[in-house]
């Protein structure tokens, strides 16, 4: 089991029914549509809903990625935090092998450079922000 799969299993145990991971049925033709940095996810899962966001199916992510500014700036828009931020993966990692970031589309700011190397690292940061900033989480647990 990969570290990503282990992390998703930890999330399922922690959040119970607030995690809905749909198993992947994607073939190599569909997987060719996504950046290498996120292929491991799509080989295992078709999509996932988390308390702190969701990762879209390839078909949805490809459609979102055709919009600006994602298309012209080389981003694959694979998900959303449920509030203001899109989850992004660079089509090609930068020189430091970083691929992932998020972008608050209402901030008026440009999309920054990638700051996470892999999806697990990215999701752990999103989870940490969620738990730190969510009163509902504090009350529930």
PDB file of N, CA, C and O in Angstrom, residues 9-85:
ATOM      1  N   UNK A   9      -6.586   5.938   4.177  1.00  0.00           N
ATOM      2  CA  UNK A   9      -7.156   5.018   5.170  1.00  0.00           C
ATOM      3  C   UNK A   9      -7.183   5.660   6.557  1.00  0.00           C
ATOM      4  O   UNK A   9      -8.152   5.488   7.305  1.00  0.00           O
ATOM      5  N   UNK A  10      -6.144   6.408   6.906  1.00  0.00           N
ATOM      6  CA  UNK A  10      -6.126   7.142   8.184  1.00  0.00           C
ATOM      7  C   UNK A  10      -7.259   8.163   8.230  1.00  0.00           C
ATOM      8  O   UNK A  10      -7.925   8.314   9.262  1.00  0.00           O
ATOM      9  N   UNK A  11      -7.477   8.861   7.125  1.00  0.00           N
ATOM     10  CA  UNK A  11      -8.563   9.840   7.068  1.00  0.00           C
ATOM     11  C   UNK A  11      -9.921   9.170   7.256  1.00  0.00           C
ATOM     12  O   UNK A  11     -10.786   9.704   7.956  1.00  0.00           O
ATOM     13  N   UNK A  12     -10.101   8.009   6.638  1.00  0.00           N
ATOM     14  CA  UNK A  12     -11.368   7.276   6.784  1.00  0.00           C
ATOM     15  C   UNK A  12     -11.611   6.907   8.244  1.00  0.00           C
ATOM     16  O   UNK A  12     -12.737   7.014   8.746  1.00  0.00           O
ATOM     17  N   UNK A  13     -10.572   6.473   8.942  1.00  0.00           N
ATOM     18  CA  UNK A  13     -10.711   6.113  10.354  1.00  0.00           C
ATOM     19  C   UNK A  13     -11.014   7.340  11.213  1.00  0.00           C
ATOM     20  O   UNK A  13     -11.825   7.284  12.126  1.00  0.00           O
ATOM     21  N   UNK A  14     -10.379   8.430  10.907  1.00  0.00           N
ATOM     22  CA  UNK A  14     -10.526   9.651  11.701  1.00  0.00           C
ATOM     23  C   UNK A  14     -11.875  10.334  11.471  1.00  0.00           C
ATOM     24  O   UNK A  14     -12.528  10.771  12.413  1.00  0.00           O
ATOM     25  N   UNK A  15     -12.282  10.446  10.212  1.00  0.00           N
ATOM     26  CA  UNK A  15     -13.483  11.214   9.872  1.00  0.00           C
ATOM     27  C   UNK A  15     -14.704  10.361   9.549  1.00  0.00           C
ATOM     28  O   UNK A  15     -15.773  10.904   9.266  1.00  0.00           O
ATOM     29  N   UNK A  16     -14.546   9.053   9.542  1.00  0.00           N
ATOM     30  CA  UNK A  16     -15.639   8.116   9.284  1.00  0.00           C
ATOM     31  C   UNK A  16     -16.383   8.412   7.988  1.00  0.00           C
ATOM     32  O   UNK A  16     -15.793   8.436   6.935  1.00  0.00           O
ATOM     33  N   UNK A  17     -17.697   8.660   8.110  1.00  0.00           N
ATOM     34  CA  UNK A  17     -18.528   8.831   6.918  1.00  0.00           C
ATOM     35  C   UNK A  17     -18.339  10.183   6.221  1.00  0.00           C
ATOM     36  O   UNK A  17     -18.990  10.458   5.218  1.00  0.00           O
ATOM     37  N   UNK A  18     -17.442  11.016   6.726  1.00  0.00           N
ATOM     38  CA  UNK A  18     -17.156  12.285   6.058  1.00  0.00           C
ATOM     39  C   UNK A  18     -16.117  12.114   4.949  1.00  0.00           C
ATOM     40  O   UNK A  18     -15.764  13.080   4.288  1.00  0.00           O
ATOM     41  N   UNK A  19     -15.635  10.891   4.761  1.00  0.00           N
ATOM     42  CA  UNK A  19     -14.702  10.582   3.676  1.00  0.00           C
ATOM     43  C   UNK A  19     -15.383   9.584   2.745  1.00  0.00           C
ATOM     44  O   UNK A  19     -15.798   8.514   3.170  1.00  0.00           O
ATOM     45  N   UNK A  20     -15.508   9.983   1.493  1.00  0.00           N
ATOM     46  CA  UNK A  20     -16.108   9.105   0.491  1.00  0.00           C
ATOM     47  C   UNK A  20     -15.129   8.964  -0.667  1.00  0.00           C
ATOM     48  O   UNK A  20     -14.995   9.869  -1.490  1.00  0.00           O
ATOM     49  N   UNK A  21     -14.432   7.846  -0.698  1.00  0.00           N
ATOM     50  CA  UNK A  21     -13.451   7.568  -1.744  1.00  0.00           C
ATOM     51  C   UNK A  21     -14.048   6.572  -2.730  1.00  0.00           C
ATOM     52  O   UNK A  21     -14.421   5.467  -2.350  1.00  0.00           O
ATOM     53  N   UNK A  22     -14.135   6.977  -3.988  1.00  0.00           N
ATOM     54  CA  UNK A  22     -14.679   6.117  -5.033  1.00  0.00           C
ATOM     55  C   UNK A  22     -13.515   5.397  -5.707  1.00  0.00           C
ATOM     56  O   UNK A  22     -12.588   6.041  -6.196  1.00  0.00           O
ATOM     57  N   UNK A  23     -13.529   4.069  -5.727  1.00  0.00           N
ATOM     58  CA  UNK A  23     -12.436   3.314  -6.361  1.00  0.00           C
ATOM     59  C   UNK A  23     -12.316   3.639  -7.857  1.00  0.00           C
ATOM     60  O   UNK A  23     -13.307   3.880  -8.541  1.00  0.00           O
ATOM     61  N   UNK A  24     -11.096   3.628  -8.335  1.00  0.00           N
ATOM     62  CA  UNK A  24     -10.824   3.961  -9.730  1.00  0.00           C
ATOM     63  C   UNK A  24     -11.147   2.803 -10.664  1.00  0.00           C
ATOM     64  O   UNK A  24     -10.902   1.648 -10.352  1.00  0.00           O
ATOM     65  N   UNK A  25     -11.688   3.183 -11.808  1.00  0.00           N
ATOM     66  CA  UNK A  25     -11.862   2.246 -12.910  1.00  0.00           C
ATOM     67  C   UNK A  25     -11.211   2.824 -14.170  1.00  0.00           C
ATOM     68  O   UNK A  25     -11.527   2.412 -15.283  1.00  0.00           O
ATOM     69  N   UNK A  26     -10.310   3.781 -13.973  1.00  0.00           N
ATOM     70  CA  UNK A  26      -9.675   4.442 -15.104  1.00  0.00           C
ATOM     71  C   UNK A  26      -8.667   3.539 -15.793  1.00  0.00           C
ATOM     72  O   UNK A  26      -7.912   2.825 -15.147  1.00  0.00           O
ATOM     73  N   UNK A  27      -8.641   3.637 -17.122  1.00  0.00           N
ATOM     74  CA  UNK A  27      -7.646   2.914 -17.902  1.00  0.00           C
ATOM     75  C   UNK A  27      -6.489   3.864 -18.229  1.00  0.00           C
ATOM     76  O   UNK A  27      -6.531   5.055 -17.897  1.00  0.00           O
ATOM     77  N   UNK A  28      -5.461   3.339 -18.866  1.00  0.00           N
ATOM     78  CA  UNK A  28      -4.266   4.136 -19.158  1.00  0.00           C
ATOM     79  C   UNK A  28      -4.571   5.314 -20.087  1.00  0.00           C
ATOM     80  O   UNK A  28      -3.918   6.350 -19.998  1.00  0.00           O
ATOM     81  N   UNK A  29      -5.565   5.173 -20.940  1.00  0.00           N
ATOM     82  CA  UNK A  29      -5.939   6.272 -21.829  1.00  0.00           C
ATOM     83  C   UNK A  29      -6.444   7.474 -21.023  1.00  0.00           C
ATOM     84  O   UNK A  29      -6.069   8.613 -21.300  1.00  0.00           O
ATOM     85  N   UNK A  30      -7.264   7.226 -20.017  1.00  0.00           N
ATOM     86  CA  UNK A  30      -7.746   8.311 -19.156  1.00  0.00           C
ATOM     87  C   UNK A  30      -6.622   8.850 -18.278  1.00  0.00           C
ATOM     88  O   UNK A  30      -6.501  10.065 -18.091  1.00  0.00           O
ATOM     89  N   UNK A  31      -5.801   7.967 -17.750  1.00  0.00           N
ATOM     90  CA  UNK A  31      -4.696   8.402 -16.885  1.00  0.00           C
ATOM     91  C   UNK A  31      -3.697   9.273 -17.642  1.00  0.00           C
ATOM     92  O   UNK A  31      -3.031  10.126 -17.037  1.00  0.00           O
ATOM     93  N   UNK A  32      -3.615   9.115 -18.944  1.00  0.00           N
ATOM     94  CA  UNK A  32      -2.700   9.928 -19.755  1.00  0.00           C
ATOM     95  C   UNK A  32      -3.122  11.396 -19.777  1.00  0.00           C
ATOM     96  O   UNK A  32      -2.320  12.262 -20.137  1.00  0.00           O
ATOM     97  N   UNK A  33      -4.343  11.695 -19.355  1.00  0.00           N
ATOM     98  CA  UNK A  33      -4.844  13.070 -19.358  1.00  0.00           C
ATOM     99  C   UNK A  33      -4.412  13.875 -18.139  1.00  0.00           C
ATOM    100  O   UNK A  33      -4.651  15.085 -18.093  1.00  0.00           O
ATOM    101  N   UNK A  34      -3.802  13.211 -17.145  1.00  0.00           N
ATOM    102  CA  UNK A  34      -3.449  13.906 -15.898  1.00  0.00           C
ATOM    103  C   UNK A  34      -1.934  13.986 -15.730  1.00  0.00           C
ATOM    104  O   UNK A  34      -1.197  13.144 -16.252  1.00  0.00           O
ATOM    105  N   UNK A  35      -1.461  14.990 -14.979  1.00  0.00           N
ATOM    106  CA  UNK A  35      -0.017  15.085 -14.726  1.00  0.00           C
ATOM    107  C   UNK A  35       0.503  13.862 -13.974  1.00  0.00           C
ATOM    108  O   UNK A  35      -0.224  13.250 -13.180  1.00  0.00           O
ATOM    109  N   UNK A  36       1.758  13.515 -14.210  1.00  0.00           N
ATOM    110  CA  UNK A  36       2.361  12.358 -13.553  1.00  0.00           C
ATOM    111  C   UNK A  36       2.267  12.445 -12.031  1.00  0.00           C
ATOM    112  O   UNK A  36       2.066  11.434 -11.362  1.00  0.00           O
ATOM    113  N   UNK A  37       2.380  13.644 -11.478  1.00  0.00           N
ATOM    114  CA  UNK A  37       2.396  13.822 -10.020  1.00  0.00           C
ATOM    115  C   UNK A  37       1.093  13.396  -9.345  1.00  0.00           C
ATOM    116  O   UNK A  37       1.080  13.125  -8.146  1.00  0.00           O
ATOM    117  N   UNK A  38      -0.001  13.311 -10.106  1.00  0.00           N
ATOM    118  CA  UNK A  38      -1.289  12.949  -9.502  1.00  0.00           C
ATOM    119  C   UNK A  38      -1.845  11.625 -10.046  1.00  0.00           C
ATOM    120  O   UNK A  38      -2.917  11.184  -9.652  1.00  0.00           O
ATOM    121  N   UNK A  39      -1.094  10.968 -10.907  1.00  0.00           N
ATOM    122  CA  UNK A  39      -1.559   9.702 -11.487  1.00  0.00           C
ATOM    123  C   UNK A  39      -1.783   8.622 -10.439  1.00  0.00           C
ATOM    124  O   UNK A  39      -2.714   7.828 -10.542  1.00  0.00           O
ATOM    125  N   UNK A  40      -0.912   8.565  -9.427  1.00  0.00           N
ATOM    126  CA  UNK A  40      -1.077   7.548  -8.384  1.00  0.00           C
ATOM    127  C   UNK A  40      -2.465   7.637  -7.759  1.00  0.00           C
ATOM    128  O   UNK A  40      -3.119   6.622  -7.537  1.00  0.00           O
ATOM    129  N   UNK A  41      -2.929   8.849  -7.492  1.00  0.00           N
ATOM    130  CA  UNK A  41      -4.269   9.015  -6.926  1.00  0.00           C
ATOM    131  C   UNK A  41      -5.306   8.414  -7.858  1.00  0.00           C
ATOM    132  O   UNK A  41      -6.144   7.609  -7.441  1.00  0.00           O
ATOM    133  N   UNK A  42      -5.263   8.820  -9.136  1.00  0.00           N
ATOM    134  CA  UNK A  42      -6.293   8.380 -10.080  1.00  0.00           C
ATOM    135  C   UNK A  42      -6.178   6.908 -10.466  1.00  0.00           C
ATOM    136  O   UNK A  42      -7.155   6.332 -10.947  1.00  0.00           O
ATOM    137  N   UNK A  43      -5.062   6.289 -10.238  1.00  0.00           N
ATOM    138  CA  UNK A  43      -4.965   4.831 -10.437  1.00  0.00           C
ATOM    139  C   UNK A  43      -5.744   4.093  -9.346  1.00  0.00           C
ATOM    140  O   UNK A  43      -6.235   2.995  -9.561  1.00  0.00           O
ATOM    141  N   UNK A  44      -5.832   4.722  -8.187  1.00  0.00           N
ATOM    142  CA  UNK A  44      -6.470   4.093  -7.029  1.00  0.00           C
ATOM    143  C   UNK A  44      -7.898   4.574  -6.805  1.00  0.00           C
ATOM    144  O   UNK A  44      -8.775   3.792  -6.451  1.00  0.00           O
ATOM    145  N   UNK A  45      -8.114   5.866  -7.002  1.00  0.00           N
ATOM    146  CA  UNK A  45      -9.418   6.477  -6.724  1.00  0.00           C
ATOM    147  C   UNK A  45      -9.899   7.260  -7.937  1.00  0.00           C
ATOM    148  O   UNK A  45      -9.120   7.885  -8.639  1.00  0.00           O
ATOM    149  N   UNK A  46     -11.200   7.233  -8.118  1.00  0.00           N
ATOM    150  CA  UNK A  46     -11.810   8.032  -9.177  1.00  0.00           C
ATOM    151  C   UNK A  46     -12.025   9.463  -8.689  1.00  0.00           C
ATOM    152  O   UNK A  46     -11.861  10.425  -9.427  1.00  0.00           O
ATOM    153  N   UNK A  47     -12.428   9.582  -7.429  1.00  0.00           N
ATOM    154  CA  UNK A  47     -12.661  10.871  -6.789  1.00  0.00           C
ATOM    155  C   UNK A  47     -12.718  10.629  -5.284  1.00  0.00           C
ATOM    156  O   UNK A  47     -12.788   9.482  -4.833  1.00  0.00           O
ATOM    157  N   UNK A  48     -12.674  11.729  -4.536  1.00  0.00           N
ATOM    158  CA  UNK A  48     -12.786  11.600  -3.087  1.00  0.00           C
ATOM    159  C   UNK A  48     -13.405  12.863  -2.520  1.00  0.00           C
ATOM    160  O   UNK A  48     -13.124  13.970  -2.983  1.00  0.00           O
ATOM    161  N   UNK A  49     -14.284  12.686  -1.553  1.00  0.00           N
ATOM    162  CA  UNK A  49     -14.846  13.796  -0.791  1.00  0.00           C
ATOM    163  C   UNK A  49     -14.271  13.703   0.610  1.00  0.00           C
ATOM    164  O   UNK A  49     -14.287  12.628   1.236  1.00  0.00           O
ATOM    165  N   UNK A  50     -13.756  14.832   1.091  1.00  0.00           N
ATOM    166  CA  UNK A  50     -13.149  14.932   2.411  1.00  0.00           C
ATOM    167  C   UNK A  50     -13.820  16.064   3.167  1.00  0.00           C
ATOM    168  O   UNK A  50     -14.434  16.937   2.544  1.00  0.00           O
ATOM    169  N   UNK A  51     -13.699  16.106   4.470  1.00  0.00           N
ATOM    170  CA  UNK A  51     -14.290  17.232   5.203  1.00  0.00           C
ATOM    171  C   UNK A  51     -13.670  18.574   4.806  1.00  0.00           C
ATOM    172  O   UNK A  51     -14.290  19.613   4.962  1.00  0.00           O
ATOM    173  N   UNK A  52     -12.462  18.542   4.269  1.00  0.00           N
ATOM    174  CA  UNK A  52     -11.752  19.771   3.949  1.00  0.00           C
ATOM    175  C   UNK A  52     -11.589  20.002   2.445  1.00  0.00           C
ATOM    176  O   UNK A  52     -10.825  20.866   2.024  1.00  0.00           O
ATOM    177  N   UNK A  53     -12.321  19.270   1.624  1.00  0.00           N
ATOM    178  CA  UNK A  53     -12.275  19.484   0.186  1.00  0.00           C
ATOM    179  C   UNK A  53     -12.594  18.227  -0.584  1.00  0.00           C
ATOM    180  O   UNK A  53     -12.999  17.217  -0.009  1.00  0.00           O
ATOM    181  N   UNK A  54     -12.423  18.330  -1.882  1.00  0.00           N
ATOM    182  CA  UNK A  54     -12.699  17.166  -2.730  1.00  0.00           C
ATOM    183  C   UNK A  54     -11.762  17.143  -3.927  1.00  0.00           C
ATOM    184  O   UNK A  54     -11.312  18.185  -4.401  1.00  0.00           O
ATOM    185  N   UNK A  55     -11.489  15.939  -4.373  1.00  0.00           N
ATOM    186  CA  UNK A  55     -10.727  15.738  -5.604  1.00  0.00           C
ATOM    187  C   UNK A  55     -11.710  15.215  -6.641  1.00  0.00           C
ATOM    188  O   UNK A  55     -12.404  14.219  -6.413  1.00  0.00           O
ATOM    189  N   UNK A  56     -11.757  15.922  -7.753  1.00  0.00           N
ATOM    190  CA  UNK A  56     -12.721  15.619  -8.807  1.00  0.00           C
ATOM    191  C   UNK A  56     -12.314  14.421  -9.645  1.00  0.00           C
ATOM    192  O   UNK A  56     -11.142  14.063  -9.721  1.00  0.00           O
ATOM    193  N   UNK A  57     -13.295  13.855 -10.315  1.00  0.00           N
ATOM    194  CA  UNK A  57     -13.050  12.834 -11.334  1.00  0.00           C
ATOM    195  C   UNK A  57     -12.205  13.451 -12.442  1.00  0.00           C
ATOM    196  O   UNK A  57     -12.231  14.666 -12.640  1.00  0.00           O
ATOM    197  N   UNK A  58     -11.481  12.641 -13.171  1.00  0.00           N
ATOM    198  CA  UNK A  58     -10.630  13.141 -14.252  1.00  0.00           C
ATOM    199  C   UNK A  58     -11.439  13.977 -15.245  1.00  0.00           C
ATOM    200  O   UNK A  58     -11.008  15.056 -15.654  1.00  0.00           O
ATOM    201  N   UNK A  59     -12.608  13.497 -15.612  1.00  0.00           N
ATOM    202  CA  UNK A  59     -13.415  14.202 -16.606  1.00  0.00           C
ATOM    203  C   UNK A  59     -13.730  15.632 -16.166  1.00  0.00           C
ATOM    204  O   UNK A  59     -13.685  16.567 -16.970  1.00  0.00           O
ATOM    205  N   UNK A  60     -14.051  15.800 -14.898  1.00  0.00           N
ATOM    206  CA  UNK A  60     -14.377  17.125 -14.352  1.00  0.00           C
ATOM    207  C   UNK A  60     -13.115  17.978 -14.258  1.00  0.00           C
ATOM    208  O   UNK A  60     -13.114  19.152 -14.631  1.00  0.00           O
ATOM    209  N   UNK A  61     -12.038  17.384 -13.774  1.00  0.00           N
ATOM    210  CA  UNK A  61     -10.779  18.119 -13.619  1.00  0.00           C
ATOM    211  C   UNK A  61     -10.246  18.603 -14.971  1.00  0.00           C
ATOM    212  O   UNK A  61      -9.762  19.738 -15.081  1.00  0.00           O
ATOM    213  N   UNK A  62     -10.341  17.769 -15.992  1.00  0.00           N
ATOM    214  CA  UNK A  62      -9.879  18.171 -17.324  1.00  0.00           C
ATOM    215  C   UNK A  62     -10.695  19.364 -17.818  1.00  0.00           C
ATOM    216  O   UNK A  62     -10.136  20.342 -18.339  1.00  0.00           O
ATOM    217  N   UNK A  63     -11.989  19.322 -17.611  1.00  0.00           N
ATOM    218  CA  UNK A  63     -12.852  20.429 -18.032  1.00  0.00           C
ATOM    219  C   UNK A  63     -12.484  21.713 -17.286  1.00  0.00           C
ATOM    220  O   UNK A  63     -12.343  22.775 -17.895  1.00  0.00           O
ATOM    221  N   UNK A  64     -12.317  21.629 -15.971  1.00  0.00           N
ATOM    222  CA  UNK A  64     -11.939  22.812 -15.182  1.00  0.00           C
ATOM    223  C   UNK A  64     -10.577  23.357 -15.609  1.00  0.00           C
ATOM    224  O   UNK A  64     -10.353  24.568 -15.615  1.00  0.00           O
ATOM    225  N   UNK A  65      -9.676  22.465 -15.967  1.00  0.00           N
ATOM    226  CA  UNK A  65      -8.313  22.854 -16.335  1.00  0.00           C
ATOM    227  C   UNK A  65      -8.249  23.578 -17.673  1.00  0.00           C
ATOM    228  O   UNK A  65      -7.247  24.234 -17.977  1.00  0.00           O
ATOM    229  N   UNK A  66      -9.303  23.478 -18.462  1.00  0.00           N
ATOM    230  CA  UNK A  66      -9.371  24.189 -19.744  1.00  0.00           C
ATOM    231  C   UNK A  66      -9.681  25.666 -19.542  1.00  0.00           C
ATOM    232  O   UNK A  66      -9.483  26.477 -20.444  1.00  0.00           O
ATOM    233  N   UNK A  67     -10.172  26.035 -18.354  1.00  0.00           N
ATOM    234  CA  UNK A  67     -10.505  27.439 -18.058  1.00  0.00           C
ATOM    235  C   UNK A  67      -9.241  28.227 -17.758  1.00  0.00           C
ATOM    236  O   UNK A  67      -8.206  27.665 -17.395  1.00  0.00           O
ATOM    237  N   UNK A  68      -9.348  29.532 -17.910  1.00  0.00           N
ATOM    238  CA  UNK A  68      -8.248  30.421 -17.543  1.00  0.00           C
ATOM    239  C   UNK A  68      -8.381  30.800 -16.072  1.00  0.00           C
ATOM    240  O   UNK A  68      -9.493  30.875 -15.564  1.00  0.00           O
ATOM    241  N   UNK A  69      -7.288  30.982 -15.394  1.00  0.00           N
ATOM    242  CA  UNK A  69      -5.913  31.058 -15.868  1.00  0.00           C
ATOM    243  C   UNK A  69      -5.187  29.707 -15.893  1.00  0.00           C
ATOM    244  O   UNK A  69      -4.004  29.657 -16.197  1.00  0.00           O
ATOM    245  N   UNK A  70      -5.882  28.627 -15.566  1.00  0.00           N
ATOM    246  CA  UNK A  70      -5.222  27.325 -15.454  1.00  0.00           C
ATOM    247  C   UNK A  70      -4.553  26.893 -16.754  1.00  0.00           C
ATOM    248  O   UNK A  70      -3.395  26.489 -16.766  1.00  0.00           O
ATOM    249  N   UNK A  71      -5.298  26.969 -17.845  1.00  0.00           N
ATOM    250  CA  UNK A  71      -4.794  26.461 -19.125  1.00  0.00           C
ATOM    251  C   UNK A  71      -3.508  27.161 -19.557  1.00  0.00           C
ATOM    252  O   UNK A  71      -2.514  26.507 -19.866  1.00  0.00           O
ATOM    253  N   UNK A  72      -3.523  28.485 -19.563  1.00  0.00           N
ATOM    254  CA  UNK A  72      -2.362  29.219 -20.068  1.00  0.00           C
ATOM    255  C   UNK A  72      -1.165  29.167 -19.119  1.00  0.00           C
ATOM    256  O   UNK A  72      -0.031  29.371 -19.541  1.00  0.00           O
ATOM    257  N   UNK A  73      -1.406  28.870 -17.843  1.00  0.00           N
ATOM    258  CA  UNK A  73      -0.318  28.832 -16.866  1.00  0.00           C
ATOM    259  C   UNK A  73       0.161  27.409 -16.545  1.00  0.00           C
ATOM    260  O   UNK A  73       1.002  27.213 -15.674  1.00  0.00           O
ATOM    261  N   UNK A  74      -0.396  26.406 -17.241  1.00  0.00           N
ATOM    262  CA  UNK A  74       0.080  25.034 -17.090  1.00  0.00           C
ATOM    263  C   UNK A  74      -0.341  24.345 -15.798  1.00  0.00           C
ATOM    264  O   UNK A  74       0.424  23.561 -15.246  1.00  0.00           O
ATOM    265  N   UNK A  75      -1.564  24.597 -15.351  1.00  0.00           N
ATOM    266  CA  UNK A  75      -2.074  23.973 -14.129  1.00  0.00           C
ATOM    267  C   UNK A  75      -3.179  22.976 -14.447  1.00  0.00           C
ATOM    268  O   UNK A  75      -4.005  23.209 -15.327  1.00  0.00           O
ATOM    269  N   UNK A  76      -3.206  21.908 -13.691  1.00  0.00           N
ATOM    270  CA  UNK A  76      -4.290  20.932 -13.718  1.00  0.00           C
ATOM    271  C   UNK A  76      -5.113  21.199 -12.465  1.00  0.00           C
ATOM    272  O   UNK A  76      -4.618  21.068 -11.347  1.00  0.00           O
ATOM    273  N   UNK A  77      -6.355  21.620 -12.648  1.00  0.00           N
ATOM    274  CA  UNK A  77      -7.244  21.970 -11.531  1.00  0.00           C
ATOM    275  C   UNK A  77      -8.015  20.716 -11.118  1.00  0.00           C
ATOM    276  O   UNK A  77      -8.999  20.347 -11.741  1.00  0.00           O
ATOM    277  N   UNK A  78      -7.540  20.053 -10.059  1.00  0.00           N
ATOM    278  CA  UNK A  78      -8.068  18.734  -9.709  1.00  0.00           C
ATOM    279  C   UNK A  78      -9.065  18.725  -8.561  1.00  0.00           C
ATOM    280  O   UNK A  78      -9.676  17.706  -8.279  1.00  0.00           O
ATOM    281  N   UNK A  79      -9.245  19.846  -7.869  1.00  0.00           N
ATOM    282  CA  UNK A  79     -10.156  19.833  -6.742  1.00  0.00           C
ATOM    283  C   UNK A  79     -10.419  21.216  -6.190  1.00  0.00           C
ATOM    284  O   UNK A  79     -10.014  22.230  -6.759  1.00  0.00           O
ATOM    285  N   UNK A  80     -11.065  21.226  -5.021  1.00  0.00           N
ATOM    286  CA  UNK A  80     -11.569  22.463  -4.431  1.00  0.00           C
ATOM    287  C   UNK A  80     -11.711  22.247  -2.934  1.00  0.00           C
ATOM    288  O   UNK A  80     -12.061  21.154  -2.494  1.00  0.00           O
ATOM    289  N   UNK A  81     -11.463  23.284  -2.156  1.00  0.00           N
ATOM    290  CA  UNK A  81     -11.568  23.150  -0.700  1.00  0.00           C
ATOM    291  C   UNK A  81     -12.989  23.317  -0.170  1.00  0.00           C
ATOM    292  O   UNK A  81     -13.230  23.187   1.019  1.00  0.00           O
ATOM    293  N   UNK A  82     -13.933  23.618  -1.050  1.00  0.00           N
ATOM    294  CA  UNK A  82     -15.315  23.803  -0.624  1.00  0.00           C
ATOM    295  C   UNK A  82     -15.630  25.242  -0.245  1.00  0.00           C
ATOM    296  O   UNK A  82     -16.775  25.566   0.066  1.00  0.00           O
ATOM    297  N   UNK A  83     -14.646  26.099  -0.258  1.00  0.00           N
ATOM    298  CA  UNK A  83     -14.845  27.504   0.093  1.00  0.00           C
ATOM    299  C   UNK A  83     -14.389  28.404  -1.060  1.00  0.00           C
ATOM    300  O   UNK A  83     -15.197  28.814  -1.877  1.00  0.00           O
ATOM    301  N   UNK A  84     -13.094  28.720  -1.108  1.00  0.00           N
ATOM    302  CA  UNK A  84     -12.593  29.683  -2.074  1.00  0.00           C
ATOM    303  C   UNK A  84     -11.413  29.187  -2.899  1.00  0.00           C
ATOM    304  O   UNK A  84     -11.024  29.840  -3.855  1.00  0.00           O
ATOM    305  N   UNK A  85     -10.794  28.097  -2.508  1.00  0.00           N
ATOM    306  CA  UNK A  85      -9.521  27.718  -3.123  1.00  0.00           C
ATOM    307  C   UNK A  85      -9.622  26.495  -4.025  1.00  0.00           C
ATOM    308  O   UNK A  85     -10.174  25.471  -3.633  1.00  0.00           O
TER     309      UNK A  85
END
